[in-house]
Amino acid sequence: MIEMQDVWKTYTDGSHALRGVSVRIEKDEFVYLVGPSGAGKSTFMKLIYREEVPTKGQISVNGFNIGKLKHRKIPFVRRNIGVIFQDFRLLPKMTVYENVAFAMEVIEAPKKVIKRRVPEVLELVGLKHKVNSLPAQLSGGEQQRIAIARAIVNNPSVIVADEPTGNLDPETSWGIMKLLEEINYRGTTIVMATHNKDIVNTIRRRVIAIEHGHIVRDVVRGDYGYDN
Amino acid sequence: MTINTVTRHIREGGKSIFRNGWMSIASISSIVISLFILGVFILLSFNLNTLTKQIDSQVQIRVFLQLNTTKEQMELLQTDIGNMAEVSKVTPISKAEGMKLLQQSLGEDGKELLKGYTEKTNPLPDSMTVDVYNPDTVPMVAKKIQALNDTNSEKPIWQVKYGKGTVEKLFKITEAIRNGGLILVAGLAVTAMFLIANTIKVTIMARQREIGIMKLVGATNSFIRWPFFIEGMLIGLLGSVITLGILFVGYHQLILVSQNGMQFIQLIPLQELWLLLTGLLVVLGVLIGVWGSTLSIRKFLKV
Ligand SMILES: Nc1ncnc2c1ncn2[C@@H]1O[C@H](COP(=O)(O)OP(=O)(O)OP(=O)(O)O)[C@@H](O)[C@H]1O
Ligand SMILES: [Mg+2]
């Protein structure tokens, strides 16, 4: 569960990214974040995975007060949050298998568990046959599936996806959405920022619209609401 | 930390030494240079120390008497000198004994040279050797002996001799080498440390992406730091091992040469030195490496 209470974020250069955001996202929810460029969507998500701290206000994720978190504790809270970006952020010199296993090694999971779990998630994202490929040998959609596999491999309770289909053609984007729906169906909260009107209007979910750092709309089965 | 994690860190640290290629070679070389010079200074000062001690124990005062000195005078002097607090032993050497000693020291050539001298024509004066407890007092005791002439109307002492200055010089040389060496080595060690810091910096820069992902998926800071720390340590260790190899082989050769050619210089055998040298250089090498990597980690790895 994610909860924000009157959250403000002013960057050091003085730009106000968020101005008094209050919101509550329940476990199992699938939420679209929409709004014009520069509205504050990425900032909203960075606050969730503690890349940034709020200038004012409170955020709690799974009961942890994220803004007041001790530095030592950040890694442990992050293990419960999977992050996906539009540029995939895979390690180019590692194979598909290694890229996913890396996320488990880093949190010191036992080798046995890694060996069992990695094929499992690769199967889920439909890329089990590509375990030994390098990212450069894969299509954009396949690369994003690997990134998703990496994000879910440690069983996070929340997935934060910042324009996950931003670099993909429409057809591939649908594939990725199917996958995210599947993950959400299995009980993972998903917060996804997007500019994709078709997706938001077709796969109807809760829509939170942000403009100039304010939440201007929050509808349970909303639509995109902007002309692209 | 699990065994898996430990091996992972060591593997990663080792890998990036290879990946950094020339940077690593430069770092290792700079460690080798500073440790090598340190090693040479250590070996030199140990050997000089033993040499000084050997010479120390040989430092005696020789007192030569006038040719016409009587037996009584000689005995009187012997007691006077023997009574000095600094003196441990006085050994009288008669003309005849002096001749024998001279012959011995000249060897085969001496026999020929000294053939003409008989008991009567022996040109050598009577003499005494004086041993002191503390080599530092040699010059002072020599002066005191010379001063005995002042209270004796017959002025029986012709000459007082000792290895003037050799001991002092050796002491000074050893000390100068030690001090100069230390300054030089300290300077080189700092250079080596900065080179290592730079190498680690390159590793960190090259792995920003990896580090970013590590942070995102919840790696702890110490997990992120360890490989860089180990990289520095390995560079230090490699540097010290290479240095030890060079030093041991070189010193061994030197011992062989000295055994063949210059028997009068006794080098300390390697068996007595290797452990100390190994311990010291490995510890120092690793410390320099760790120091360098810590600098870099603090500055460039904002974890
Ligand atoms: N690190 C930063 N330092 C300073 N200002 C920033 C920083 N990150 C974002 N901003 C500013 O904060 C505001 C919100 O940015 P944010 O990235 O959250 O927008 P966004 O809604 O994700 O936009 P887009 O749809 O283009 O990705 C913008 O005005 C942006 O310039
Ligand atoms: Mg954004």
Coordinates of C-alpha atoms and ligand atoms in Angstrom, one line a residue:
Chain A
M1 CA 0.0 0.0 0.0
I2 CA 1.2 3.5 -0.9
E3 CA 0.0 6.6 0.8
M4 CA 1.1 10.2 0.2
Q5 CA -0.1 13.1 2.5
D6 CA 0.4 16.6 1.3
V7 CA 3.7 15.8 -0.5
W8 CA 5.7 18.6 -2.0
K9 CA 8.9 18.3 -4.0
T10 CA 11.0 21.2 -4.9
Y11 CA 14.3 20.4 -6.6
T12 CA 17.5 22.2 -5.6
D13 CA 17.3 24.4 -8.6
G14 CA 13.9 25.7 -7.4
S15 CA 11.6 23.9 -9.8
H16 CA 8.4 22.7 -8.1
A17 CA 7.7 19.2 -9.3
L18 CA 4.9 18.3 -6.9
R19 CA 2.8 20.7 -4.9
G20 CA 0.7 19.1 -2.2
V21 CA -0.1 15.7 -3.5
S22 CA -2.3 13.4 -1.3
V23 CA -3.2 10.0 -2.6
R24 CA -3.8 6.4 -1.4
I25 CA -3.1 3.4 -3.6
E26 CA -4.2 0.0 -2.3
K27 CA -2.5 -3.3 -2.7
D28 CA -3.6 -5.1 -5.9
E29 CA -4.4 -1.8 -7.6
F30 CA -3.2 -1.0 -11.1
V31 CA -2.8 2.8 -11.5
Y32 CA -2.0 4.9 -14.6
L33 CA -0.2 8.2 -14.0
V34 CA -1.0 10.6 -16.9
G35 CA -0.4 14.2 -17.6
P36 CA 1.6 16.5 -19.8
S37 CA 5.4 16.5 -20.0
G38 CA 7.0 18.0 -16.9
A39 CA 3.9 17.6 -14.8
G40 CA 5.6 15.6 -12.1
K41 CA 4.9 11.9 -13.0
S42 CA 8.5 10.7 -12.8
T43 CA 9.0 12.6 -9.6
F44 CA 5.9 11.0 -8.1
M45 CA 7.5 7.6 -8.8
K46 CA 11.0 8.5 -7.7
L47 CA 9.6 9.4 -4.3
I48 CA 8.0 6.0 -4.1
Y49 CA 11.3 4.1 -4.6
R50 CA 13.2 6.7 -2.6
E51 CA 15.4 8.0 -5.4
E52 CA 14.2 11.4 -4.1
V53 CA 12.9 12.6 -0.7
P54 CA 9.9 14.9 -0.3
T55 CA 10.6 18.5 0.6
K56 CA 7.4 18.4 2.7
G57 CA 4.8 15.9 3.6
Q58 CA 4.8 12.1 4.2
I59 CA 5.0 9.0 2.0
S60 CA 4.5 5.5 3.3
V61 CA 5.1 2.4 1.3
N62 CA 4.1 -0.9 2.8
G63 CA 4.0 0.8 6.2
F64 CA 7.5 2.4 5.9
N65 CA 7.8 6.1 6.2
I66 CA 9.9 6.6 3.1
G67 CA 10.9 10.2 3.6
K68 CA 12.3 9.5 7.1
L69 CA 14.0 6.3 6.2
K70 CA 17.5 5.8 7.6
H71 CA 20.1 5.4 4.8
R72 CA 21.0 1.9 6.0
K73 CA 17.4 0.8 5.5
I74 CA 16.8 2.1 2.0
P75 CA 18.1 -1.1 0.3
F76 CA 15.7 -3.3 2.2
V77 CA 12.7 -1.2 1.3
R78 CA 13.8 -1.1 -2.3
R79 CA 13.8 -4.9 -2.4
N80 CA 10.0 -4.7 -2.1
I81 CA 9.7 -2.3 -5.1
G82 CA 10.5 -3.3 -8.7
V83 CA 11.4 -0.5 -11.1
I84 CA 11.0 -0.5 -14.9
F85 CA 12.1 2.3 -17.3
Q86 CA 11.5 3.1 -20.9
D87 CA 15.2 2.7 -21.7
F88 CA 15.2 -0.9 -20.1
R89 CA 18.5 -0.3 -18.2
L90 CA 20.0 -3.8 -18.9
L91 CA 23.7 -4.5 -18.4
P92 CA 25.0 -4.9 -22.0
K93 CA 27.8 -7.3 -21.2
M94 CA 25.6 -9.8 -19.3
T95 CA 23.4 -12.4 -20.8
V96 CA 19.7 -12.5 -20.3
Y97 CA 20.1 -15.0 -17.5
E98 CA 22.9 -13.0 -15.8
N99 CA 20.9 -9.8 -16.0
V100 CA 18.0 -11.3 -14.1
A101 CA 20.2 -13.3 -11.7
F102 CA 22.2 -10.2 -11.0
A103 CA 19.2 -8.7 -9.1
M104 CA 19.1 -11.7 -6.9
E105 CA 22.9 -12.0 -6.4
V106 CA 22.9 -8.4 -5.3
I107 CA 20.5 -9.1 -2.4
E108 CA 22.6 -12.2 -1.6
A109 CA 20.0 -14.8 -2.4
P110 CA 21.3 -18.4 -2.2
K111 CA 22.6 -19.8 -5.4
K112 CA 20.1 -22.7 -5.3
V113 CA 17.2 -20.2 -5.1
I114 CA 18.6 -18.2 -8.0
K115 CA 18.9 -21.2 -10.2
R116 CA 15.3 -22.1 -9.6
R117 CA 13.8 -18.7 -9.7
V118 CA 15.4 -17.1 -12.8
P119 CA 14.1 -19.7 -15.3
E120 CA 10.7 -19.3 -13.6
V121 CA 10.4 -15.6 -14.3
L122 CA 12.0 -15.9 -17.7
E123 CA 9.2 -18.4 -18.5
L124 CA 6.6 -16.0 -17.2
V125 CA 7.9 -13.2 -19.5
G126 CA 8.1 -15.7 -22.4
L127 CA 11.9 -15.6 -23.0
K128 CA 13.1 -18.8 -21.5
H129 CA 14.6 -19.8 -24.9
K130 CA 16.8 -16.6 -24.9
V131 CA 18.7 -17.2 -21.6
N132 CA 22.1 -17.0 -23.3
S133 CA 21.5 -14.1 -25.5
L134 CA 23.0 -10.6 -24.9
P135 CA 20.6 -7.7 -24.7
A136 CA 21.9 -6.3 -28.0
Q137 CA 20.7 -9.4 -29.7
L138 CA 17.1 -8.8 -28.6
S139 CA 14.3 -6.6 -29.8
G140 CA 13.1 -3.7 -27.8
G141 CA 10.1 -5.6 -26.6
E142 CA 12.2 -8.5 -25.6
Q143 CA 14.6 -6.3 -23.7
Q144 CA 11.7 -4.7 -21.8
R145 CA 10.5 -8.2 -20.9
I146 CA 13.9 -8.9 -19.4
A147 CA 13.7 -5.7 -17.5
I148 CA 10.3 -6.7 -16.2
A149 CA 11.7 -10.2 -15.3
R150 CA 14.4 -8.5 -13.3
A151 CA 12.0 -6.2 -11.6
I152 CA 9.8 -9.0 -10.4
V153 CA 12.4 -11.7 -9.7
N154 CA 12.7 -10.7 -6.0
N155 CA 8.9 -10.8 -5.6
P156 CA 8.3 -7.1 -4.9
S157 CA 4.9 -6.0 -3.7
V158 CA 4.9 -2.9 -5.8
I159 CA 6.0 -2.3 -9.4
V160 CA 6.8 1.2 -10.5
A161 CA 7.0 1.5 -14.3
D162 CA 8.0 4.9 -15.9
E163 CA 6.7 4.8 -19.5
P164 CA 7.5 1.1 -20.0
T165 CA 6.1 1.2 -23.5
G166 CA 7.6 4.6 -24.4
N167 CA 10.2 3.1 -26.8
L168 CA 8.1 0.3 -28.2
D169 CA 5.9 0.0 -31.3
P170 CA 2.1 -0.4 -30.5
E171 CA 2.0 -4.2 -31.1
T172 CA 4.9 -4.9 -28.7
S173 CA 3.4 -2.5 -26.2
W174 CA 0.3 -4.6 -26.0
G175 CA 2.5 -7.6 -25.2
I176 CA 4.1 -5.7 -22.4
M177 CA 0.8 -4.6 -21.0
K178 CA -0.5 -8.1 -21.0
L179 CA 2.5 -9.1 -18.9
L180 CA 2.0 -6.2 -16.5
E181 CA -1.7 -7.2 -16.1
E182 CA -0.7 -10.7 -15.4
I183 CA 1.7 -9.6 -12.7
N184 CA -0.9 -7.3 -11.2
Y185 CA -3.4 -10.2 -11.3
R186 CA -1.0 -12.2 -9.2
G187 CA -1.2 -9.5 -6.5
T188 CA 1.4 -6.9 -7.2
T189 CA 0.5 -3.2 -7.1
I190 CA 1.5 -1.5 -10.3
V191 CA 2.0 2.3 -10.8
M192 CA 2.7 3.1 -14.4
A193 CA 3.3 6.5 -15.9
T194 CA 2.4 6.7 -19.6
H195 CA 1.6 8.9 -22.5
N196 CA -0.1 6.1 -24.4
K197 CA -3.8 7.1 -25.0
D198 CA -4.8 3.8 -26.6
I199 CA -3.5 1.7 -23.7
V200 CA -5.2 3.7 -21.0
N201 CA -8.5 3.9 -22.9
T202 CA -8.5 0.2 -23.7
I203 CA -7.2 -1.5 -20.6
R204 CA -9.4 0.5 -18.2
R205 CA -7.9 1.1 -14.8
R206 CA -7.6 3.8 -12.2
V207 CA -6.2 7.0 -13.8
I208 CA -4.5 9.7 -11.8
A209 CA -3.8 12.8 -13.8
I210 CA -1.1 15.2 -12.7
E211 CA -0.6 18.8 -14.0
H212 CA 1.9 21.3 -12.6
G213 CA 2.5 19.1 -9.6
H214 CA -1.2 18.8 -8.6
I215 CA -3.4 15.8 -8.9
V216 CA -6.2 17.2 -11.1
R217 CA -8.2 14.0 -11.7
D218 CA -8.4 10.6 -10.0
V219 CA -10.9 8.2 -11.6
V220 CA -11.4 4.5 -10.8
R221 CA -11.9 3.3 -14.4
G222 CA -10.8 6.5 -16.1
D223 CA -9.7 7.4 -19.5
Y224 CA -6.6 9.1 -20.8
G225 CA -8.2 12.5 -21.1
Y226 CA -5.7 14.3 -23.4
D227 CA -5.3 14.5 -27.1
N228 CA -1.9 13.1 -28.1
Chain B
M1 CA 28.1 -12.3 4.1
T2 CA 27.8 -15.7 2.5
I3 CA 30.6 -17.6 0.8
N4 CA 29.0 -17.0 -2.5
T5 CA 29.0 -13.3 -1.9
V6 CA 32.7 -13.3 -0.8
T7 CA 33.8 -15.2 -3.9
R8 CA 31.6 -12.9 -6.0
H9 CA 33.3 -9.8 -4.6
I10 CA 36.8 -11.3 -5.1
R11 CA 35.9 -12.3 -8.7
E12 CA 34.5 -8.9 -9.5
G13 CA 37.5 -7.1 -8.0
G14 CA 39.9 -9.4 -9.9
K15 CA 38.0 -8.9 -13.1
S16 CA 38.2 -5.2 -13.1
I17 CA 42.0 -5.3 -12.6
F18 CA 42.1 -7.0 -16.0
R19 CA 39.5 -4.7 -17.5
N20 CA 41.5 -1.6 -16.5
G21 CA 44.6 -3.0 -18.2
W22 CA 47.2 -0.2 -18.3
M23 CA 45.7 1.6 -15.4
S24 CA 46.2 -1.4 -13.2
I25 CA 49.7 -2.0 -14.6
A26 CA 50.6 1.6 -13.7
S27 CA 49.2 1.2 -10.2
I28 CA 50.9 -2.1 -9.6
S29 CA 54.2 -0.7 -11.0
S30 CA 54.1 2.3 -8.7
I31 CA 53.6 0.0 -5.8
V32 CA 56.4 -2.2 -7.0
I33 CA 58.7 0.8 -7.3
S34 CA 58.0 2.1 -3.9
L35 CA 58.1 -1.3 -2.2
F36 CA 61.3 -2.3 -4.1
I37 CA 63.1 0.8 -2.9
L38 CA 61.9 0.2 0.6
G39 CA 63.1 -3.4 0.4
V40 CA 66.5 -2.4 -0.8
F41 CA 66.8 0.1 2.0
I42 CA 65.7 -2.5 4.5
L43 CA 68.2 -5.1 3.2
L44 CA 70.9 -2.4 3.1
S45 CA 70.4 -1.1 6.6
F46 CA 70.2 -4.6 8.1
N47 CA 73.4 -5.5 6.5
L48 CA 75.1 -2.3 7.5
N49 CA 73.9 -2.8 11.0
T50 CA 75.6 -6.2 11.2
L51 CA 78.6 -4.9 9.5
T52 CA 78.8 -2.0 12.0
K53 CA 78.5 -4.4 14.8
Q54 CA 81.2 -6.6 13.4
I55 CA 83.5 -3.6 13.1
D56 CA 82.5 -2.3 16.4
S57 CA 83.7 -5.4 18.1
Q58 CA 87.0 -5.1 16.3
V59 CA 87.7 -1.5 17.3
Q60 CA 90.7 -1.5 19.5
I61 CA 93.2 1.2 20.5
R62 CA 96.8 0.5 19.8
V63 CA 99.4 2.2 21.9
F64 CA 102.9 2.3 20.4
L65 CA 105.7 3.1 22.8
Q66 CA 109.1 4.8 22.2
L67 CA 111.8 2.4 21.2
N68 CA 113.8 2.9 24.4
T69 CA 110.9 2.3 26.8
T70 CA 111.9 0.1 29.8
K71 CA 110.0 -2.8 31.0
E72 CA 109.0 -1.0 34.2
Q73 CA 107.6 1.9 32.3
M74 CA 105.6 -0.4 30.2
E75 CA 104.1 -2.2 33.2
L76 CA 103.3 1.2 34.8
L77 CA 101.5 2.3 31.7
Q78 CA 99.7 -1.0 31.5
T79 CA 98.3 -0.5 35.1
D80 CA 97.4 3.1 34.5
I81 CA 95.5 2.3 31.3
G82 CA 94.0 -0.8 32.9
N83 CA 92.7 1.3 35.8
M84 CA 90.6 3.5 33.5
A85 CA 86.9 2.8 34.0
E86 CA 86.1 2.5 30.3
V87 CA 88.9 0.0 29.6
S88 CA 88.1 -3.7 29.6
K89 CA 91.4 -5.2 28.7
V90 CA 95.0 -4.2 28.1
T91 CA 97.2 -6.6 26.1
P92 CA 100.9 -5.9 25.9
I93 CA 102.6 -6.9 22.6
S94 CA 106.3 -7.2 22.6
K95 CA 108.5 -6.3 19.6
A96 CA 108.8 -10.0 18.7
E97 CA 105.1 -10.6 18.9
G98 CA 104.5 -7.5 16.9
M99 CA 106.8 -8.9 14.2
K100 CA 105.0 -12.2 14.2
L101 CA 101.6 -10.4 13.8
L102 CA 103.0 -8.3 11.0
Q103 CA 104.3 -11.3 9.2
Q104 CA 100.9 -13.1 9.6
S105 CA 99.0 -10.2 8.2
L106 CA 101.3 -9.8 5.2
G107 CA 101.2 -13.5 4.4
E108 CA 103.6 -15.1 1.9
D109 CA 104.9 -11.7 0.6
G110 CA 105.7 -10.7 4.2
K111 CA 108.2 -13.6 4.6
E112 CA 110.3 -12.3 1.8
L113 CA 109.9 -8.7 2.9
L114 CA 110.8 -9.1 6.5
K115 CA 113.5 -11.8 6.0
G116 CA 116.3 -9.4 6.9
Y117 CA 115.2 -8.5 10.3
T118 CA 116.5 -10.4 13.3
E119 CA 115.7 -10.2 17.0
K120 CA 118.2 -7.4 17.3
T121 CA 117.4 -5.4 14.3
N122 CA 113.6 -5.6 14.8
P123 CA 112.5 -2.0 14.0
L124 CA 109.1 -2.3 15.7
P125 CA 108.3 -0.6 19.0
D126 CA 106.7 -2.4 21.9
S127 CA 102.9 -1.8 21.9
M128 CA 99.7 -2.6 23.6
T129 CA 96.2 -3.2 22.4
V130 CA 93.4 -1.6 24.6
D131 CA 89.9 -2.9 24.4
V132 CA 87.0 -0.8 25.7
Y133 CA 83.6 -1.7 26.8
N134 CA 81.7 0.8 24.7
P135 CA 83.0 1.6 21.2
D136 CA 81.7 5.2 21.6
T137 CA 84.4 5.9 24.2
V138 CA 87.2 4.9 21.9
P139 CA 88.2 8.5 20.9
M140 CA 88.0 9.7 24.5
V141 CA 90.1 6.9 25.9
A142 CA 92.7 7.4 23.2
K143 CA 93.0 11.0 24.2
K144 CA 93.4 10.0 27.9
I145 CA 96.1 7.6 27.1
Q146 CA 97.9 10.1 25.0
A147 CA 97.6 12.5 28.0
L148 CA 99.5 10.1 30.2
N149 CA 102.7 11.5 28.6
D150 CA 102.0 14.8 30.3
T151 CA 102.5 13.4 33.7
N152 CA 105.4 11.3 32.8
S153 CA 108.8 12.9 32.3
E154 CA 110.0 10.2 30.0
K155 CA 107.2 10.6 27.6
P156 CA 107.0 6.8 26.8
I157 CA 104.1 6.9 24.5
W158 CA 105.0 7.4 20.8
Q159 CA 101.6 7.1 19.2
V160 CA 98.0 6.2 20.0
K161 CA 96.1 4.8 17.1
Y162 CA 92.5 3.6 16.5
G163 CA 90.2 3.2 13.5
K164 CA 89.5 6.9 13.6
G165 CA 86.1 7.7 12.1
T166 CA 85.3 4.4 10.5
V167 CA 82.7 3.6 13.2
E168 CA 81.3 7.0 13.3
K169 CA 81.1 7.2 9.5
L170 CA 79.3 3.9 9.3
F171 CA 76.8 4.9 11.9
K172 CA 76.2 8.1 10.1
I173 CA 75.8 6.4 6.8
T174 CA 73.4 3.9 8.1
E175 CA 71.3 6.6 9.7
A176 CA 71.3 8.8 6.6
I177 CA 70.3 5.8 4.4
R178 CA 67.5 5.0 6.8
N179 CA 66.1 8.6 6.9
G180 CA 66.6 9.3 3.2
G181 CA 65.0 6.0 2.4
L182 CA 62.0 6.6 4.6
I183 CA 61.3 10.0 3.1
L184 CA 61.7 8.6 -0.4
V185 CA 59.5 5.6 0.3
A186 CA 56.8 7.7 1.9
G187 CA 56.7 10.0 -1.1
L188 CA 56.5 7.1 -3.5
A189 CA 53.8 5.3 -1.4
V190 CA 51.6 8.4 -1.6
T191 CA 52.1 8.5 -5.4
A192 CA 51.2 4.9 -5.6
M193 CA 48.1 5.5 -3.5
F194 CA 46.8 8.2 -5.8
L195 CA 47.4 6.1 -8.9
I196 CA 45.4 3.3 -7.3
A197 CA 42.7 5.8 -6.3
N198 CA 42.6 6.8 -9.9
T199 CA 42.4 3.3 -11.2
I200 CA 39.5 2.5 -8.9
K201 CA 37.8 5.7 -10.0
V202 CA 37.9 4.5 -13.6
T203 CA 36.3 1.2 -12.4
I204 CA 33.6 3.1 -10.6
M205 CA 32.9 5.4 -13.6
A206 CA 32.8 2.4 -16.0
R207 CA 30.3 0.7 -13.8
Q208 CA 28.0 3.6 -13.0
R209 CA 25.2 1.8 -14.8
E210 CA 25.7 -1.4 -13.0
I211 CA 25.9 0.4 -9.7
G212 CA 22.7 2.3 -10.4
I213 CA 20.9 -1.0 -11.1
M214 CA 22.4 -2.6 -8.0
K215 CA 21.0 0.3 -6.0
L216 CA 17.6 0.0 -7.6
V217 CA 17.2 -3.6 -6.8
G218 CA 18.3 -3.1 -3.2
A219 CA 22.0 -3.9 -2.9
T220 CA 23.4 -2.6 0.4
N221 CA 26.1 0.0 0.3
S222 CA 28.7 -2.4 1.7
F223 CA 27.8 -4.9 -1.0
I224 CA 28.5 -2.2 -3.6
R225 CA 31.7 -1.1 -2.0
W226 CA 33.4 -4.5 -1.5
P227 CA 34.6 -5.3 -5.0
F228 CA 36.3 -1.9 -5.3
F229 CA 37.9 -2.4 -1.9
I230 CA 39.1 -5.8 -3.0
E231 CA 40.4 -4.4 -6.3
G232 CA 42.6 -2.0 -4.3
M233 CA 43.7 -4.8 -2.0
L234 CA 44.6 -7.1 -4.9
I235 CA 46.6 -4.4 -6.6
G236 CA 48.5 -3.9 -3.4
L237 CA 49.0 -7.6 -2.9
L238 CA 50.1 -8.2 -6.5
G239 CA 52.5 -5.3 -6.2
S240 CA 54.1 -6.6 -3.0
V241 CA 54.4 -10.2 -4.3
I242 CA 56.1 -9.0 -7.5
T243 CA 58.5 -6.9 -5.4
L244 CA 59.3 -9.7 -3.1
G245 CA 60.1 -11.9 -6.1
I246 CA 62.5 -9.3 -7.5
L247 CA 64.1 -8.7 -4.2
F248 CA 64.6 -12.3 -3.3
V249 CA 66.1 -13.2 -6.6
G250 CA 68.3 -10.2 -6.7
Y251 CA 69.5 -10.6 -3.1
H252 CA 70.2 -14.3 -3.7
Q253 CA 72.4 -13.4 -6.7
L254 CA 74.2 -10.9 -4.6
I255 CA 74.9 -13.5 -1.9
L256 CA 76.3 -15.8 -4.6
V257 CA 78.5 -13.1 -6.0
S258 CA 79.8 -12.1 -2.6
Q259 CA 80.6 -15.7 -1.7
N260 CA 82.7 -16.0 -4.8
G261 CA 84.4 -12.7 -4.9
M262 CA 84.4 -10.7 -1.7
Q263 CA 84.6 -13.0 1.2
F264 CA 85.2 -10.2 3.6
I265 CA 81.6 -8.9 3.3
Q266 CA 79.3 -11.3 5.0
L267 CA 75.7 -10.7 3.8
I268 CA 72.9 -11.8 6.1
P269 CA 71.5 -15.0 4.7
L270 CA 68.0 -14.8 3.1
Q271 CA 66.6 -17.3 5.6
E272 CA 67.0 -14.8 8.4
L273 CA 65.3 -11.9 6.4
W274 CA 62.6 -13.3 4.2
L275 CA 59.8 -13.5 6.8
L276 CA 60.2 -10.0 8.0
L277 CA 60.5 -8.6 4.5
T278 CA 57.5 -10.6 3.3
G279 CA 55.4 -9.5 6.2
L280 CA 56.3 -5.9 6.0
L281 CA 56.0 -5.5 2.2
V282 CA 52.7 -7.4 2.0
V283 CA 51.1 -5.5 4.8
L284 CA 52.4 -2.2 3.4
G285 CA 51.3 -3.0 -0.2
V286 CA 47.8 -4.0 0.9
L287 CA 47.6 -0.9 3.1
I288 CA 48.5 1.4 0.2
G289 CA 46.0 -0.4 -2.0
V290 CA 43.2 -0.2 0.6
W291 CA 44.0 3.4 1.3
G292 CA 43.8 4.3 -2.4
S293 CA 40.5 2.5 -2.9
T294 CA 39.0 4.0 0.2
L295 CA 39.8 7.4 -1.2
S296 CA 38.1 6.7 -4.4
I297 CA 35.1 5.0 -2.9
R298 CA 34.4 7.9 -0.6
K299 CA 34.8 10.4 -3.4
F300 CA 33.2 8.8 -6.4
L301 CA 30.8 6.2 -5.1
K302 CA 27.9 8.0 -3.6
V303 CA 26.3 5.1 -2.0
Ligands
LIG1 N1 16.7 16.2 -10.9 C1 16.0 17.3 -11.2 N2 16.5 18.5 -10.9 C2 15.8 19.6 -11.1 N3 14.6 19.6 -11.6 C3 14.0 18.5 -12.0 C4 14.7 17.2 -11.8 N4 13.9 16.2 -12.2 C5 12.7 16.8 -12.6 N5 12.8 18.1 -12.5 C6 11.8 19.1 -12.9 O1 10.6 18.7 -12.2 C7 9.5 18.9 -13.0 C8 8.7 17.5 -13.1 O2 9.5 16.6 -13.8 P1 9.1 15.1 -14.0 O3 10.3 14.4 -14.6 O4 8.6 14.6 -12.7 O5 8.0 15.2 -15.1 P2 7.2 14.1 -15.9 O6 5.8 14.3 -15.6 O7 7.8 12.8 -15.6 O8 7.5 14.5 -17.4 P3 7.6 13.5 -18.7 O9 6.2 13.1 -19.1 O10 8.3 14.4 -19.7 O11 8.5 12.4 -18.3 C9 10.0 19.4 -14.3 O12 9.8 20.8 -14.4 C10 11.4 19.0 -14.3 O13 12.1 20.0 -15.1
MG2 MG 8.9 11.3 -16.7

